PDB file of C-alpha atoms in Angstrom:
ATOM      1  CA  MET A   1      60.866  40.120 -41.362  1.00 59.00           C
ATOM      2  CA  PRO A   2      60.706  39.606 -37.586  1.00 61.00           C
ATOM      3  CA  LYS A   3      59.669  36.243 -36.198  1.00 66.00           C
ATOM      4  CA  PRO A   4      56.154  36.185 -34.732  1.00 61.00           C
ATOM      5  CA  MET A   5      55.822  36.141 -30.955  1.00 62.00           C
ATOM      6  CA  GLY A   6      53.487  33.565 -29.392  1.00 65.00           C
ATOM      7  CA  GLN A   7      50.863  31.615 -31.257  1.00 73.00           C
ATOM      8  CA  THR A   8      49.747  33.167 -34.520  1.00 76.00           C
ATOM      9  CA  GLY A   9      47.528  30.573 -36.204  1.00 82.00           C
ATOM     10  CA  GLY A  10      48.218  29.654 -39.801  1.00 90.00           C
ATOM     11  CA  TRP A  11      46.730  28.755 -43.151  1.00 91.00           C
ATOM     12  CA  GLU A  12      46.162  25.782 -45.459  1.00 94.00           C
ATOM     13  CA  SER A  13      45.413  25.600 -49.169  1.00 95.00           C
ATOM     14  CA  TYR A  14      43.795  22.719 -51.075  1.00 96.00           C
ATOM     15  CA  PRO A  15      43.005  22.273 -54.784  1.00 96.00           C
ATOM     16  CA  LEU A  16      39.337  21.534 -55.476  1.00 97.00           C
ATOM     17  CA  ASP A  17      38.105  18.573 -57.539  1.00 97.00           C
ATOM     18  CA  PRO A  18      39.648  19.178 -60.994  1.00 95.00           C
ATOM     19  CA  VAL A  19      36.658  17.608 -62.782  1.00 96.00           C
ATOM     20  CA  MET A  20      34.003  19.783 -61.123  1.00 96.00           C
ATOM     21  CA  TYR A  21      36.112  22.892 -60.357  1.00 95.00           C
ATOM     22  CA  PRO A  22      39.105  22.965 -62.723  1.00 95.00           C
ATOM     23  CA  GLY A  23      41.867  25.398 -61.800  1.00 94.00           C
ATOM     24  CA  LYS A  24      40.391  26.408 -58.437  1.00 96.00           C
ATOM     25  CA  LYS A  25      41.485  26.025 -54.807  1.00 97.00           C
ATOM     26  CA  VAL A  26      40.208  26.812 -51.319  1.00 96.00           C
ATOM     27  CA  VAL A  27      42.316  28.568 -48.667  1.00 95.00           C
ATOM     28  CA  PHE A  28      41.619  28.478 -44.913  1.00 94.00           C
ATOM     29  CA  GLN A  29      43.159  30.961 -42.464  1.00 93.00           C
ATOM     30  CA  TYR A  30      43.195  29.909 -38.798  1.00 91.00           C
ATOM     31  CA  THR A  31      43.409  31.833 -35.532  1.00 90.00           C
ATOM     32  CA  ALA A  32      45.797  30.771 -32.759  1.00 88.00           C
ATOM     33  CA  ALA A  33      42.836  28.853 -31.255  1.00 88.00           C
ATOM     34  CA  MET A  34      42.602  26.868 -34.543  1.00 88.00           C
ATOM     35  CA  GLU A  35      39.264  28.426 -35.527  1.00 90.00           C
ATOM     36  CA  VAL A  36      38.691  29.219 -39.192  1.00 92.00           C
ATOM     37  CA  LYS A  37      39.005  32.992 -39.558  1.00 93.00           C
ATOM     38  CA  THR A  38      38.912  33.348 -43.359  1.00 94.00           C
ATOM     39  CA  LEU A  39      37.699  31.088 -46.167  1.00 95.00           C
ATOM     40  CA  VAL A  40      38.737  31.988 -49.743  1.00 95.00           C
ATOM     41  CA  PHE A  41      37.986  30.357 -53.097  1.00 96.00           C
ATOM     42  CA  THR A  42      40.489  31.401 -55.754  1.00 95.00           C
ATOM     43  CA  LEU A  43      42.050  30.468 -59.088  1.00 93.00           C
ATOM     44  CA  ILE A  44      45.221  28.376 -59.015  1.00 91.00           C
ATOM     45  CA  ASP A  45      46.650  30.115 -62.102  1.00 86.00           C
ATOM     46  CA  LYS A  46      45.776  33.805 -61.846  1.00 77.00           C
ATOM     47  CA  GLY A  47      47.542  34.597 -65.123  1.00 77.00           C
ATOM     48  CA  HIS A  48      44.480  34.010 -67.325  1.00 65.00           C
ATOM     49  CA  ASP A  49      40.861  35.211 -67.613  1.00 59.00           C
TER      50      ASP A  49
END
């Protein structure tokens, strides 16, 4: 995979409170200007229902 040219932004992922939201996390995707582009709530273990 080629290396990106210039600033590309990035992403961060954090688990949510395991008492209130067990097995879930939030993912932020940032632009090069460090603005949140995408916000996703997802399961940590996607191998179950």
